[in-house]
Amino acid sequence: MSQTPDTALSAALAARRPSGRAADENRAVTIELGFARHAEGSALIRVGGTEVLCTASLEDRVPPFLRNKGQGWITAEYGMLPRATHTRGNREAAKGKQSGRTQEIQRLIGRALRACVDLKKLGERTITIDCDVLNADGGTRCASITGAWVALAIALKKANLSKALTAQVAAVSCGLTKAGPVLDLDYVEDSSAQADTNFVLTSKGGIVEIQGTAEESPFEEAEFFELLRLAKIGTGTLFTTQNAALEQHNG
């Protein structure tokens, strides 16, 4: 049965994203450099209501398993402030251990950044990336990766190690919602999505990592490729924002 103009309009309104954004539209993104004055590199990234402080610290040492092997290492730590979310969360230090979610995210951040650096050219040095979530509104791991790459690039430049940087990396979430496939989920969308994916991509079209989960029924291959298409649009915007922040810093 065909829809009347009124019922078609009602259906279209019901399918709108809560934020009013288009399906292929990122949240507003800003990157503020030098927020942590003592770190070799730092970037405060804001993606909509999500804010993450990313710092890069460089040390002239490597983990024991890399000693005397002529290469460096990049590792990451991730955490959320107690009131980064709607209700207070306990500090993990008070619990005496990190949650499985925290460990999984910081390993993802470390993998993403090691994929864009020639560790041989880094020499026997370690760069530790700290990502601290100040406010969470969905996509904290993706914002962490995107901001961390900027902090890393600044730290490498400061140490005259820019040649070790081999790629530009950013990350964005995409999902299947009542509004269909959409880019850059905020918390409201993420909490009710039928499928949620995170894409870590390079500016040259390379895929570093993809995480995807169906919350209800499995999603189709065609839907996955639509999410990938959206992710490429989203990371394209993020690459531009990263470059603009670095150009301002260098200028």
XYZ file of N, CA and C in Angstrom, residues 34-187:
462
model
N 49.072 21.634 22.337
C 49.823 22.211 23.438
C 49.065 22.336 24.739
N 47.963 21.602 24.884
C 47.147 21.714 26.095
C 47.911 21.215 27.318
N 48.685 20.137 27.143
C 49.543 19.628 28.225
C 50.944 20.199 28.005
N 51.307 21.181 28.776
C 52.514 21.962 28.483
C 53.802 21.160 28.586
N 53.860 20.162 29.435
C 55.111 19.459 29.690
C 55.341 18.252 28.766
N 54.330 17.819 28.066
C 54.458 16.651 27.185
C 55.169 17.027 25.890
N 55.891 16.060 25.306
C 56.560 16.306 24.020
C 55.545 16.606 22.921
N 54.368 16.035 23.026
C 53.294 16.331 22.085
C 51.962 16.182 22.792
N 51.017 17.085 22.503
C 49.697 16.951 23.131
C 48.627 17.524 22.223
N 47.429 16.941 22.334
C 46.293 17.397 21.541
C 45.017 17.137 22.325
N 44.220 18.165 22.494
C 42.897 18.019 23.084
C 41.909 17.971 21.925
N 41.316 16.807 21.711
C 40.399 16.646 20.587
C 38.966 16.656 21.095
N 38.145 17.413 20.407
C 36.717 17.485 20.708
C 35.945 16.970 19.494
N 35.155 15.932 19.703
C 34.307 15.367 18.646
C 32.884 15.406 19.179
N 32.132 16.438 18.781
C 30.823 16.622 19.386
C 30.986 16.840 20.876
N 30.284 16.034 21.672
C 30.372 16.143 23.117
C 31.471 15.313 23.735
N 32.233 14.601 22.923
C 33.348 13.799 23.420
C 34.628 14.618 23.401
N 35.348 14.614 24.519
C 36.616 15.343 24.627
C 37.671 14.413 25.208
N 38.809 14.320 24.522
C 39.896 13.444 24.958
C 41.205 14.221 24.915
N 41.942 14.177 26.013
C 43.275 14.769 26.059
C 44.292 13.681 25.714
N 45.039 13.886 24.630
C 46.029 12.916 24.166
C 47.423 13.509 24.339
N 48.298 12.794 25.000
C 49.673 13.258 25.164
C 50.641 12.185 24.684
N 51.784 12.628 24.174
C 52.850 11.728 23.725
C 54.109 12.048 24.511
N 54.650 11.042 25.193
C 55.867 11.207 26.001
C 56.966 10.329 25.435
N 58.126 10.918 25.173
C 59.240 10.192 24.561
C 60.333 9.930 25.596
N 60.810 8.689 25.621
C 61.878 8.304 26.539
C 62.967 7.551 25.771
N 64.223 7.734 26.196
C 65.350 7.068 25.539
C 65.579 5.678 26.130
N 64.591 4.851 26.019
C 64.696 3.461 26.474
C 63.613 2.653 25.779
N 63.753 1.341 25.822
C 62.754 0.450 25.238
C 62.437 -0.660 26.243
N 61.331 -1.379 26.055
C 61.025 -2.507 26.921
C 62.120 -3.568 26.829
N 62.273 -4.401 27.843
C 63.332 -5.420 27.846
C 63.360 -6.300 26.602
N 62.205 -6.625 26.039
C 62.189 -7.524 24.882
C 62.735 -6.872 23.611
N 62.974 -5.551 23.652
C 63.506 -4.852 22.475
C 64.922 -4.316 22.685
N 65.512 -4.574 23.802
C 66.848 -4.035 24.059
C 67.868 -4.589 23.068
N 68.719 -3.666 22.566
C 69.804 -4.010 21.638
C 69.299 -4.563 20.306
N 68.074 -4.229 19.937
C 67.536 -4.660 18.644
C 67.419 -3.509 17.656
N 67.819 -2.312 18.079
C 67.866 -1.180 17.162
C 66.518 -0.661 16.703
N 65.497 -0.850 17.490
C 64.204 -0.307 17.122
C 63.469 0.199 18.358
N 62.463 1.018 18.117
C 61.715 1.604 19.215
C 60.375 0.941 19.430
N 59.551 1.601 20.258
C 58.256 1.027 20.611
C 57.272 2.156 20.872
N 56.014 1.893 20.563
C 54.936 2.824 20.863
C 53.868 2.064 21.626
N 53.489 2.591 22.766
C 52.458 1.958 23.575
C 51.455 3.015 24.003
N 50.307 2.581 24.488
C 49.256 3.537 24.829
C 48.559 3.141 26.126
N 48.095 4.154 26.837
C 47.248 3.964 28.003
C 46.005 4.820 27.832
N 44.875 4.284 28.293
C 43.569 4.929 28.090
C 42.812 4.915 29.405
N 42.102 5.990 29.680
C 41.294 6.033 30.892
C 40.211 7.086 30.782
N 39.216 6.954 31.630
C 38.112 7.916 31.670
C 38.042 8.545 33.048
N 37.881 9.861 33.091
C 37.666 10.516 34.369
C 36.351 10.039 34.973
N 36.251 10.022 36.297
C 35.043 9.496 36.942
C 33.749 10.118 36.435
N 33.728 11.438 36.162
C 32.490 12.038 35.680
C 32.535 12.370 34.194
N 33.263 11.559 33.438
C 33.227 11.694 31.984
C 31.882 11.234 31.432
N 31.152 10.450 32.220
C 29.861 9.902 31.807
C 28.744 10.477 32.668
N 27.506 10.071 32.362
C 26.335 10.645 33.031
C 26.328 10.371 34.535
N 26.817 9.234 34.941
C 26.928 8.904 36.350
C 28.392 8.651 36.680
N 28.790 8.865 37.913
C 30.189 8.736 38.291
C 30.638 7.279 38.207
N 31.778 7.076 37.573
C 32.396 5.757 37.555
C 33.566 5.730 38.516
N 33.800 4.588 39.132
C 34.927 4.474 40.063
C 36.244 4.505 39.297
N 37.254 5.118 39.892
C 38.578 5.095 39.289
C 39.098 3.664 39.292
N 39.677 3.260 38.166
C 40.182 1.886 38.086
C 41.344 1.663 39.042
N 42.093 2.736 39.340
C 43.191 2.607 40.297
C 42.659 2.207 41.668
N 41.454 2.696 42.008
C 40.867 2.349 43.298
C 40.453 0.875 43.343
N 40.130 0.331 42.163
C 39.759 -1.083 42.097
C 40.981 -1.993 42.104
N 42.124 -1.423 41.769
C 43.343 -2.221 41.743
C 43.584 -2.947 40.442
N 42.727 -2.745 39.436
C 42.942 -3.375 38.134
C 42.152 -2.642 37.068
N 42.617 -2.776 35.833
C 41.931 -2.172 34.699
C 40.818 -3.104 34.219
N 39.764 -2.512 33.698
C 38.691 -3.316 33.121
C 39.136 -3.918 31.798
N 38.454 -4.936 31.370
C 38.758 -5.531 30.071
C 38.559 -4.541 28.945
N 37.550 -3.667 29.066
C 37.304 -2.655 28.039
C 38.493 -1.711 27.921
N 39.004 -1.256 29.054
C 40.148 -0.338 29.044
C 41.355 -0.988 28.384
N 41.653 -2.215 28.746
C 42.805 -2.914 28.166
C 42.642 -3.091 26.665
N 41.434 -3.429 26.232
C 41.191 -3.638 24.798
C 41.372 -2.344 24.017
N 40.874 -1.220 24.569
C 40.971 0.060 23.867
C 42.408 0.535 23.790
N 43.160 0.440 24.880
C 44.533 0.948 24.821
C 45.413 0.089 23.921
N 45.126 -1.193 23.825
C 45.853 -2.024 22.869
C 45.519 -1.632 21.439
N 44.248 -1.296 21.195
C 43.842 -0.826 19.864
C 44.583 0.457 19.500
N 44.648 1.396 20.422
C 45.341 2.661 20.157
C 46.811 2.409 19.848
N 47.451 1.550 20.641
C 48.859 1.225 20.400
C 49.080 0.601 19.038
N 48.220 -0.354 18.665
C 48.353 -0.997 17.345
C 48.184 0.018 16.222
N 47.193 0.905 16.378
C 46.919 1.896 15.336
C 48.118 2.809 15.110
N 48.791 3.216 16.179
C 49.913 4.134 16.042
C 51.184 3.426 15.592
N 51.383 2.201 16.024
C 52.560 1.463 15.536
C 52.461 1.197 14.041
N 51.235 1.130 13.534
C 51.039 0.885 12.099
C 51.462 2.073 11.250
N 51.654 3.241 11.871
C 51.994 4.428 11.080
C 53.408 4.922 11.361
N 54.223 4.104 12.016
C 55.590 4.508 12.353
C 56.579 3.403 11.981
N 57.707 3.789 11.398
C 58.814 2.865 11.154
C 59.609 2.779 12.455
N 59.424 1.700 13.177
C 60.037 1.573 14.500
C 61.557 1.516 14.431
N 62.097 1.100 13.297
C 63.559 1.101 13.130
C 64.090 2.531 13.125
N 63.380 3.426 12.431
C 63.806 4.813 12.354
C 63.585 5.542 13.678
N 62.769 4.988 14.521
C 62.555 5.583 15.833
C 63.771 5.378 16.734
N 64.560 4.330 16.434
C 65.701 4.034 17.290
C 65.220 3.422 18.598
N 66.144 3.243 19.535
C 65.769 2.614 20.803
C 65.138 3.646 21.736
N 63.924 4.032 21.358
C 63.137 5.000 22.127
C 61.719 4.461 22.275
N 61.070 4.874 23.322
C 59.673 4.513 23.562
C 58.832 5.777 23.596
N 57.720 5.743 22.882
C 56.736 6.820 22.966
C 55.487 6.248 23.623
N 55.113 6.837 24.735
C 53.905 6.422 25.438
C 52.808 7.439 25.174
N 51.706 6.946 24.675
C 50.550 7.785 24.398
C 49.547 7.619 25.537
N 49.161 8.722 26.143
C 48.126 8.705 27.174
C 46.870 9.371 26.624
N 45.752 8.657 26.691
C 44.473 9.192 26.235
C 43.513 9.222 27.416
N 43.192 10.403 27.872
C 42.321 10.582 29.033
C 41.012 11.227 28.582
N 39.921 10.505 28.778
C 38.611 10.987 28.356
C 38.072 11.950 29.405
N 37.862 13.201 28.995
C 37.328 14.226 29.896
C 35.802 14.218 29.888
N 35.233 14.040 28.708
C 33.780 13.946 28.543
C 33.485 12.902 27.472
N 32.551 12.014 27.758
C 32.240 10.930 26.831
C 30.837 11.082 26.269
N 30.746 11.096 24.941
C 29.448 11.104 24.262
C 29.528 10.216 23.031
N 30.139 9.028 23.220
C 30.281 8.090 22.117
C 31.557 8.306 21.328
N 32.147 7.209 20.843
C 33.313 7.295 19.968
C 34.590 7.687 20.654
N 34.756 7.339 21.939
C 35.959 7.774 22.653
C 37.217 7.104 22.124
N 37.121 5.836 21.714
C 38.323 5.166 21.208
C 38.740 5.761 19.864
N 37.764 6.104 19.039
C 38.081 6.695 17.735
C 38.669 8.092 17.897
N 38.089 8.878 18.785
C 38.636 10.206 19.050
C 40.046 10.101 19.611
N 40.281 9.091 20.467
C 41.612 8.904 21.052
C 42.646 8.635 19.973
N 42.342 7.759 19.035
C 43.281 7.437 17.960
C 43.553 8.668 17.098
N 42.497 9.385 16.738
C 42.641 10.556 15.873
C 43.469 11.643 16.555
N 43.195 11.917 17.816
C 43.964 12.919 18.544
C 45.371 12.461 18.852
N 45.516 11.166 19.161
C 46.838 10.629 19.502
C 47.801 10.728 18.332
N 47.299 10.553 17.101
C 48.187 10.661 15.941
C 48.789 12.070 15.854
N 47.987 13.073 16.168
C 48.486 14.449 16.130
C 49.538 14.655 17.211
N 49.258 14.182 18.427
C 50.227 14.313 19.515
C 51.524 13.591 19.165
N 51.403 12.423 18.552
C 52.573 11.648 18.135
C 53.385 12.407 17.085
N 52.710 12.969 16.091
C 53.403 13.710 15.029
C 54.179 14.889 15.599
N 53.606 15.577 16.574
C 54.287 16.715 17.192
C 55.522 16.245 17.961
N 55.372 15.155 18.721
C 56.498 14.639 19.502
C 57.642 14.198 18.595
N 57.322 13.560 17.481
C 58.361 13.117 16.545
C 59.069 14.318 15.917
N 58.306 15.325 15.560
C 58.919 16.523 14.966
C 59.846 17.206 15.965
N 59.414 17.283 17.210
C 60.221 17.924 18.246
C 61.548 17.209 18.447
N 61.557 15.873 18.255
C 62.770 15.073 18.440
C 63.532 14.870 17.131
N 63.131 15.602 16.060
C 63.746 15.442 14.735
C 63.630 14.016 14.223
N 62.468 13.413 14.470
C 62.228 12.032 14.052
C 61.020 11.918 13.121
N 60.684 13.012 12.458
C 59.492 13.008 11.597
C 59.566 11.963 10.494
N 60.800 11.615 10.061
C 60.942 10.617 8.995
C 60.465 9.236 9.436
N 60.315 9.033 10.734
C 59.825 7.742 11.222
C 58.322 7.587 10.997
N 57.636 8.709 10.765
C 56.191 8.676 10.550
C 55.902 8.268 9.110
N 55.227 7.157 8.916
C 55.022 6.595 7.578
C 53.606 6.766 7.041
N 52.664 7.113 7.901
C 51.272 7.209 7.455
C 50.493 8.134 8.372
N 49.378 8.608 7.858
C 48.434 9.402 8.641
C 47.256 8.509 8.993
N 46.877 8.474 10.261
C 45.846 7.554 10.726
C 44.757 8.313 11.463
N 43.521 7.918 11.231
C 42.382 8.451 11.977
C 41.355 7.326 12.121
N 40.402 7.532 13.015
C 39.398 6.488 13.265
C 38.024 7.120 13.433
N 37.004 6.375 13.017
C 35.635 6.859 13.135
C 34.702 5.665 13.304
N 33.587 5.902 13.974
C 32.590 4.848 14.129
C 31.484 5.028 13.095
N 30.881 3.912 12.711
C 29.709 3.924 11.835
C 28.747 2.865 12.361
N 27.474 3.001 12.041
C 26.541 2.013 12.557
C 25.256 1.951 11.773
N 24.491 0.908 12.062
C 23.162 0.744 11.490
C 22.151 1.122 12.559
N 21.371 2.151 12.279
C 20.405 2.667 13.249
C 19.025 2.725 12.615
N 18.069 3.256 13.352
C 16.717 3.415 12.810
C 16.721 4.345 11.605
N 17.719 5.213 11.537
C 17.844 6.124 10.399
C 18.624 5.495 9.249
N 19.028 4.217 9.398
C 19.816 3.539 8.383
C 21.300 3.586 8.711
N 22.171 3.317 7.736
C 23.620 3.396 7.969
C 24.031 4.849 8.194
N 24.777 5.104 9.282
C 25.157 6.479 9.592
C 26.618 6.541 10.025
N 27.158 7.732 9.929
C 28.562 8.013 10.259
C 28.673 8.689 11.612
N 29.694 8.311 12.376
C 30.094 9.002 13.598
C 28.966 9.020 14.631
N 28.730 7.880 15.248
C 27.648 7.739 16.218
C 27.946 8.489 17.514
N 26.954 9.224 18.004
C 27.056 9.766 19.357
C 26.462 8.736 20.322
N 26.426 9.074 21.618
C 26.017 8.085 22.611
C 24.585 7.604 22.394
